[in-house]
C-alpha cells in the first residue's frame, strides 16, 4: 500500500489531517458518531441511559454562545436533551469553572449532561470533577471507553460505517498513544535543595520546578538506560509533582548542558537529560506512607499513583497488577 506523509510525518488516518488538539479529537468523534448510528447509540447510552436507539440526534461542533464555546454538542430533540462533550489532551480535565459556563444552555434546552473526555481514568476524574453543577450531571469518559465502544460496534457495521469506525480507531490510537503496562510506568525520585553548581546556581529541586528538566548519571548506579515516559518527584515525604518526559537525550558530560557545574568524576561522565512537559494531575501532594525509604527510586504505574492515597499504596497496587505482590 502506498504511504502518505505530511510535513514528514505519516498520515495514518483521514482524521490525522485534522491535527491532534482537543477540537480535532472531538471533530473526529462527532463526525463518526453522525455517520455511524451504532457508535452514536453506544456512546450516548453511556452518558444518558434513557437515550432511545430510535432517536435521531443532531450533532454540532464548536458551538459559540454568550459564555464559552463547546467542543461537541449532541441534541436529542425528541426528549429535549442536550449532551455537551468537552475534550482535553493527555490526563488533563476541564475545570469546574469551564463546565459551569455550559450549564445555562443545558437548562434552556430542557435537560442534559456535561461529558469530559481525556485519557484520565474515571477514578482520577472523580477526585477532580464535581458530580453535578446546578443539577446538571457531570460524567467523565476516558478515551479507552470510546475505543471499547468502537470494538463493540464494529461487528454491527458494514460499508461506509465500518470504514469510518476503522479510521477513528486508528486516529485515536495514534493520538492518545495507548500504552502497555510497562509504558505507563512512572519513575519516582527524591529531590533536595543542594546546589550542585555552588552558590547562585539552581538547586536540584529548582532544575525541575523552574527549568523543567531533570538529569541523572547514565548507565551506572542502577539508573535507567531507557528513558521513562513519566517521572514523579518527591520531597517533604510526598510526591509533589508528576511530569511527562517530552524529550530525552544523553550527553557526554553534564557540563555539556550546564557549563557552570563543577569538573570532576560526578560531572564528567555521560548523563541522561530529560525535558519535562506540563504537570499531570493530581496536583496535591501524595504522602509516602509507611515503608518508603526517603532516598529510594521507585517504578510505579501511573494510574495507581494518580488514584492511591499514598505512594506505598500505589506501589503495592503496581506490584499486585504485575503479579509480584509485596510481602
Short mmCIF file of C-alpha atoms in Angstrom, two decimals:
data_model
loop_
_atom_site.label_atom_id
_atom_site.label_comp_id
_atom_site.label_asym_id
_atom_site.label_seq_id
_atom_site.Cartn_x
_atom_site.Cartn_y
_atom_site.Cartn_z
CA UNK A 1 0.00 0.00 0.00
CA UNK A 2 1.26 3.47 -0.87
CA UNK A 3 2.20 5.73 2.04
CA UNK A 4 1.29 9.38 2.60
CA UNK A 5 3.28 11.86 4.65
CA UNK A 6 2.57 15.43 5.68
CA UNK A 7 5.43 17.64 6.84
CA UNK A 8 7.47 14.44 7.02
CA UNK A 9 5.01 12.61 9.30
CA UNK A 10 2.98 9.63 8.12
CA UNK A 11 -0.75 10.23 7.74
CA UNK A 12 -2.26 7.07 9.21
CA UNK A 13 -5.93 8.11 9.05
CA UNK A 14 -8.14 10.60 7.26
CA UNK A 15 -8.66 12.23 10.65
CA UNK A 16 -4.90 12.71 11.00
CA UNK A 17 -5.28 15.57 8.52
CA UNK A 18 -7.24 17.47 11.17
CA UNK A 19 -4.44 17.59 13.72
CA UNK A 20 -4.21 16.35 17.28
CA UNK A 21 -5.64 19.00 19.58
CA UNK A 22 -8.84 18.76 21.62
CA UNK A 23 -11.05 20.21 18.89
CA UNK A 24 -9.63 17.77 16.36
CA UNK A 25 -10.38 14.82 18.63
CA UNK A 26 -14.00 15.82 19.17
CA UNK A 27 -14.43 16.67 15.49
CA UNK A 28 -13.36 13.14 14.57
CA UNK A 29 -15.63 11.64 17.21
CA UNK A 30 -18.61 13.80 16.23
CA UNK A 31 -18.20 13.07 12.53
CA UNK A 32 -18.04 9.31 13.11
CA UNK A 33 -20.99 9.31 15.51
CA UNK A 34 -23.01 11.23 12.91
CA UNK A 35 -22.09 8.65 10.25
CA UNK A 36 -22.39 5.52 12.41
CA UNK A 37 -25.63 5.15 14.36
CA UNK A 38 -24.41 2.11 16.28
CA UNK A 39 -21.47 4.05 17.72
CA UNK A 40 -23.68 7.05 18.44
CA UNK A 41 -26.18 4.92 20.36
CA UNK A 42 -23.46 3.15 22.33
CA UNK A 43 -21.65 6.34 23.38
CA UNK A 44 -24.85 8.23 24.18
CA UNK A 45 -26.12 5.24 26.13
CA UNK A 46 -23.10 5.53 28.41
CA UNK A 47 -23.78 9.13 29.36
CA UNK A 48 -27.59 9.34 29.03
CA UNK A 49 -29.07 5.95 29.96
CA UNK A 50 -32.61 6.92 28.88
CA UNK A 51 -31.41 7.55 25.34
CA UNK A 52 -33.53 5.69 22.79
CA UNK A 53 -31.77 3.91 19.95
CA UNK A 54 -34.56 5.15 17.68
CA UNK A 55 -33.81 8.81 18.45
CA UNK A 56 -32.48 10.99 15.66
CA UNK A 57 -29.75 13.18 17.17
CA UNK A 58 -28.26 16.36 15.73
CA UNK A 59 -24.51 16.95 16.02
CA UNK A 60 -22.80 20.34 16.17
CA UNK A 61 -19.11 21.19 16.52
CA UNK A 62 -17.59 24.25 18.21
CA UNK A 63 -20.84 25.99 19.12
CA UNK A 64 -20.33 29.52 20.42
CA UNK A 65 -22.59 31.15 22.99
CA UNK A 66 -22.53 34.10 25.36
CA UNK A 67 -20.14 32.19 27.61
CA UNK A 68 -17.63 29.79 26.14
CA UNK A 69 -17.56 27.53 23.11
CA UNK A 70 -18.39 23.85 23.30
CA UNK A 71 -16.31 21.20 21.53
CA UNK A 72 -19.20 18.93 20.54
CA UNK A 73 -22.93 19.14 21.17
CA UNK A 74 -25.40 16.32 20.60
CA UNK A 75 -29.03 17.40 20.61
CA UNK A 76 -31.87 14.95 21.11
CA UNK A 77 -34.98 16.97 20.16
CA UNK A 78 -37.48 14.23 20.97
CA UNK A 79 -36.51 14.27 24.65
CA UNK A 80 -35.30 17.90 24.87
CA UNK A 81 -31.86 16.62 25.85
CA UNK A 82 -28.53 18.34 25.23
CA UNK A 83 -25.27 16.40 25.63
CA UNK A 84 -22.13 18.56 25.65
CA UNK A 85 -18.70 16.96 25.23
CA UNK A 86 -15.56 18.77 26.44
CA UNK A 87 -12.27 17.11 25.49
CA UNK A 88 -8.79 17.53 26.93
CA UNK A 89 -5.48 16.12 25.79
CA UNK A 90 -3.50 13.65 27.86
CA UNK A 91 -4.60 13.28 31.50
CA UNK A 92 -5.94 16.80 31.90
CA UNK A 93 -9.54 17.54 32.88
CA UNK A 94 -11.79 20.57 32.33
CA UNK A 95 -12.16 22.90 35.28
CA UNK A 96 -15.41 23.26 37.17
CA UNK A 97 -15.47 26.91 36.10
CA UNK A 98 -15.26 25.93 32.44
CA UNK A 99 -18.02 23.35 32.72
CA UNK A 100 -20.21 25.78 34.65
CA UNK A 101 -20.27 28.06 31.59
CA UNK A 102 -22.25 25.41 29.71
CA UNK A 103 -24.86 24.75 32.39
CA UNK A 104 -27.27 27.57 31.37
CA UNK A 105 -27.58 26.28 27.81
CA UNK A 106 -28.45 22.80 29.13
CA UNK A 107 -31.13 24.34 31.33
CA UNK A 108 -32.52 26.33 28.40
CA UNK A 109 -32.68 23.22 26.24
CA UNK A 110 -34.56 21.27 28.89
CA UNK A 111 -32.24 18.60 30.26
CA UNK A 112 -28.87 17.10 29.55
CA UNK A 113 -25.40 16.16 30.72
CA UNK A 114 -21.85 17.53 30.51
CA UNK A 115 -19.25 14.96 29.44
CA UNK A 116 -15.49 15.33 29.85
CA UNK A 117 -13.19 13.33 27.56
CA UNK A 118 -9.49 12.67 28.17
CA UNK A 119 -7.03 9.91 28.97
CA UNK A 120 -7.69 10.38 32.69
CA UNK A 121 -9.27 7.39 34.38
CA UNK A 122 -12.72 7.64 35.92
CA UNK A 123 -11.10 7.22 39.35
CA UNK A 124 -8.86 10.23 38.77
CA UNK A 125 -11.72 12.28 37.32
CA UNK A 126 -13.81 11.54 40.40
CA UNK A 127 -11.22 13.33 42.53
CA UNK A 128 -11.14 16.39 40.27
CA UNK A 129 -14.67 16.90 38.91
CA UNK A 130 -17.97 17.50 40.72
CA UNK A 131 -20.80 15.02 40.25
CA UNK A 132 -23.12 17.81 39.10
CA UNK A 133 -23.33 21.57 38.67
CA UNK A 134 -26.68 23.23 39.37
CA UNK A 135 -28.47 19.96 38.75
CA UNK A 136 -26.66 19.09 35.50
CA UNK A 137 -24.77 15.77 35.80
CA UNK A 138 -21.03 15.68 35.06
CA UNK A 139 -19.76 12.42 33.55
CA UNK A 140 -16.20 11.57 32.57
CA UNK A 141 -15.38 9.24 29.67
CA UNK A 142 -11.80 8.02 29.21
CA UNK A 143 -10.80 7.67 25.57
CA UNK A 144 -10.28 3.98 26.38
CA UNK A 145 -14.06 3.70 26.72
CA UNK A 146 -14.56 5.20 23.26
CA UNK A 147 -12.10 2.67 21.83
CA UNK A 148 -14.01 -0.06 23.64
CA UNK A 149 -17.26 1.20 22.11
CA UNK A 150 -15.68 1.13 18.66
CA UNK A 151 -14.69 -2.51 19.21
CA UNK A 152 -18.21 -3.32 20.44
CA UNK A 153 -19.98 -1.73 17.49
CA UNK A 154 -17.58 -2.85 14.75
CA UNK A 155 -19.37 -6.21 14.15
CA UNK A 156 -22.68 -4.33 13.73
CA UNK A 157 -21.42 -2.07 10.95
CA UNK A 158 -20.84 -2.54 7.26
CA UNK A 159 -19.77 -0.42 4.32
CA UNK A 160 -19.03 3.23 5.00
CA UNK A 161 -19.94 2.96 8.68
CA UNK A 162 -17.26 0.30 9.13
CA UNK A 163 -14.71 2.39 7.22
CA UNK A 164 -15.24 5.45 9.44
CA UNK A 165 -15.06 3.30 12.57
CA UNK A 166 -11.70 1.95 11.46
CA UNK A 167 -10.45 5.44 10.63
CA UNK A 168 -11.48 6.74 14.06
CA UNK A 169 -9.89 3.77 15.84
CA UNK A 170 -6.59 4.27 14.02
CA UNK A 171 -6.63 8.00 14.69
CA UNK A 172 -7.45 7.77 18.40
CA UNK A 173 -4.89 5.04 18.97
CA UNK A 174 -2.25 7.26 17.38
CA UNK A 175 -3.20 10.46 19.19
CA UNK A 176 -3.78 9.18 22.71
CA UNK A 177 -0.86 6.73 22.46
CA UNK A 178 -2.30 3.77 24.31
CA UNK A 179 0.42 2.18 26.44
CA UNK A 180 1.24 -1.24 27.76
CA UNK A 181 1.74 -1.71 31.49
CA UNK A 182 5.48 -1.15 31.09
CA UNK A 183 4.95 2.02 29.04
CA UNK A 184 2.82 3.68 31.72
CA UNK A 185 5.36 3.27 34.49
CA UNK A 186 6.42 6.38 36.41
CA UNK A 187 9.98 6.70 37.66
CA UNK A 188 9.91 8.38 41.07
CA UNK A 189 12.97 10.07 42.58
CA UNK A 190 13.73 12.34 45.52
CA UNK A 191 14.89 15.95 45.10
CA UNK A 192 16.84 18.02 47.61
CA UNK A 193 17.89 21.65 47.94
CA UNK A 194 21.60 21.14 47.33
CA UNK A 195 23.17 23.39 44.70
CA UNK A 196 25.45 21.19 42.56
CA UNK A 197 26.98 24.26 40.90
CA UNK A 198 27.56 26.19 44.11
CA UNK A 199 26.10 29.47 45.35
CA UNK A 200 23.90 31.31 42.87
CA UNK A 201 23.08 28.22 40.79
CA UNK A 202 19.84 26.19 40.81
CA UNK A 203 19.14 23.53 43.40
CA UNK A 204 18.29 20.03 42.25
CA UNK A 205 14.66 20.86 43.01
CA UNK A 206 14.79 24.12 41.04
CA UNK A 207 16.07 22.30 37.96
CA UNK A 208 12.69 20.55 37.96
CA UNK A 209 10.37 23.30 39.18
CA UNK A 210 11.92 26.24 37.31
CA UNK A 211 13.93 24.86 34.40
CA UNK A 212 11.60 21.91 33.76
CA UNK A 213 14.38 19.39 33.32
CA UNK A 214 15.95 16.53 35.20
CA UNK A 215 19.25 14.70 34.77
CA UNK A 216 21.00 11.67 36.20
CA UNK A 217 24.11 9.55 35.51
CA UNK A 218 23.67 7.25 32.55
CA UNK A 219 24.40 3.53 32.54
CA UNK A 220 25.60 3.26 36.12
CA UNK A 221 24.38 3.04 39.68
CA UNK A 222 21.07 1.41 38.78
CA UNK A 223 19.83 4.44 36.85
CA UNK A 224 17.61 3.64 33.84
CA UNK A 225 19.19 3.34 30.42
CA UNK A 226 15.86 3.71 28.63
CA UNK A 227 14.07 6.99 29.41
CA UNK A 228 10.78 6.64 31.28
CA UNK A 229 7.64 8.20 29.88
CA UNK A 230 6.78 9.83 33.21
CA UNK A 231 8.57 11.00 36.34
CA UNK A 232 7.31 11.74 39.85
CA UNK A 233 9.39 13.97 42.10
CA UNK A 234 9.34 13.60 45.88
CA UNK A 235 10.33 15.91 48.69
CA UNK A 236 8.84 16.58 52.08
CA UNK A 237 7.89 12.87 52.36
CA UNK A 238 5.46 13.10 49.44
CA UNK A 239 5.20 13.11 45.66
CA UNK A 240 4.90 16.79 44.83
CA UNK A 241 4.93 16.76 41.02
CA UNK A 242 4.29 14.31 38.16
CA UNK A 243 5.53 15.17 34.67
CA UNK A 244 5.58 13.58 31.26
CA UNK A 245 9.03 13.43 29.67
CA UNK A 246 8.77 15.22 26.33
CA UNK A 247 12.37 14.81 25.19
CA UNK A 248 15.32 12.72 26.30
CA UNK A 249 18.99 12.98 25.45
CA UNK A 250 22.27 11.53 26.65
CA UNK A 251 25.20 13.97 26.84
CA UNK A 252 28.87 13.02 27.23
CA UNK A 253 29.13 15.10 30.42
CA UNK A 254 26.52 17.08 32.28
CA UNK A 255 28.71 20.17 31.82
CA UNK A 256 27.92 19.99 28.10
CA UNK A 257 24.42 21.04 29.08
CA UNK A 258 25.18 23.08 32.21
CA UNK A 259 28.71 24.51 31.91
CA UNK A 260 28.56 26.09 35.37
CA UNK A 261 28.57 22.69 37.08
CA UNK A 262 32.00 21.79 38.53
CA UNK A 263 34.50 19.50 36.88
CA UNK A 264 35.00 16.14 38.50
CA UNK A 265 34.12 12.47 38.36
CA UNK A 266 30.46 13.13 39.19
CA UNK A 267 30.02 15.57 36.29
CA UNK A 268 32.46 14.31 33.66
CA UNK A 269 30.59 11.18 32.65
CA UNK A 270 27.51 10.50 30.49
CA UNK A 271 24.22 11.83 31.80
CA UNK A 272 20.63 11.39 30.70
CA UNK A 273 18.84 14.74 30.42
CA UNK A 274 15.04 14.92 30.31
CA UNK A 275 12.84 17.81 29.24
CA UNK A 276 9.65 17.86 31.29
CA UNK A 277 6.19 18.65 29.97
CA UNK A 278 3.35 20.24 31.96
CA UNK A 279 2.40 18.75 35.31
CA UNK A 280 -0.03 15.85 35.33
CA UNK A 281 -2.79 15.51 37.99
CA UNK A 282 -3.17 15.13 40.88
CA UNK A 283 -1.72 18.48 41.89
CA UNK A 284 -1.95 17.88 45.65
CA UNK A 285 0.93 16.06 47.43
CA UNK A 286 0.75 12.26 47.63
CA UNK A 287 2.20 11.18 51.01
CA UNK A 288 4.84 8.47 51.02
CA UNK A 289 3.08 6.30 53.56
CA UNK A 290 4.91 3.73 55.65
CA UNK A 291 7.93 1.77 54.46
CA UNK A 292 9.10 4.15 51.71
CA UNK A 293 12.78 4.92 52.19
CA UNK A 294 13.46 8.65 51.79
CA UNK A 295 16.06 8.21 49.02
CA UNK A 296 14.54 5.23 47.20
CA UNK A 297 13.99 5.29 43.45
CA UNK A 298 10.69 3.64 42.53
CA UNK A 299 8.77 2.42 39.49
CA UNK A 300 5.00 2.89 39.87
CA UNK A 301 2.10 2.57 37.44
CA UNK A 302 0.71 5.98 36.54
CA UNK A 303 -2.95 5.19 37.24
CA UNK A 304 -2.04 3.70 40.62
CA UNK A 305 -0.06 6.78 41.60
CA UNK A 306 -2.86 9.08 40.46
CA UNK A 307 -5.58 7.36 42.46
CA UNK A 308 -3.94 5.76 45.52
CA UNK A 309 -3.92 7.64 48.85
CA UNK A 310 -0.18 7.08 49.39
CA UNK A 311 2.93 6.19 47.42
CA UNK A 312 3.11 2.93 49.38
CA UNK A 313 -0.43 2.01 48.35
CA UNK A 314 0.37 2.86 44.72
CA UNK A 315 3.49 0.70 44.84
CA UNK A 316 1.51 -2.17 46.36
CA UNK A 317 -1.14 -1.86 43.65
CA UNK A 318 1.52 -1.75 40.95
CA UNK A 319 3.21 -4.92 42.10
CA UNK A 320 -0.11 -6.70 42.53
CA UNK A 321 -1.05 -5.90 38.93
CA UNK A 322 2.35 -7.12 37.79
CA UNK A 323 1.81 -10.40 39.66
CA UNK A 324 4.51 -9.62 42.18
CA UNK A 325 2.73 -8.75 45.43
CA UNK A 326 4.60 -7.13 48.27
CA UNK A 327 5.48 -9.31 51.27
#
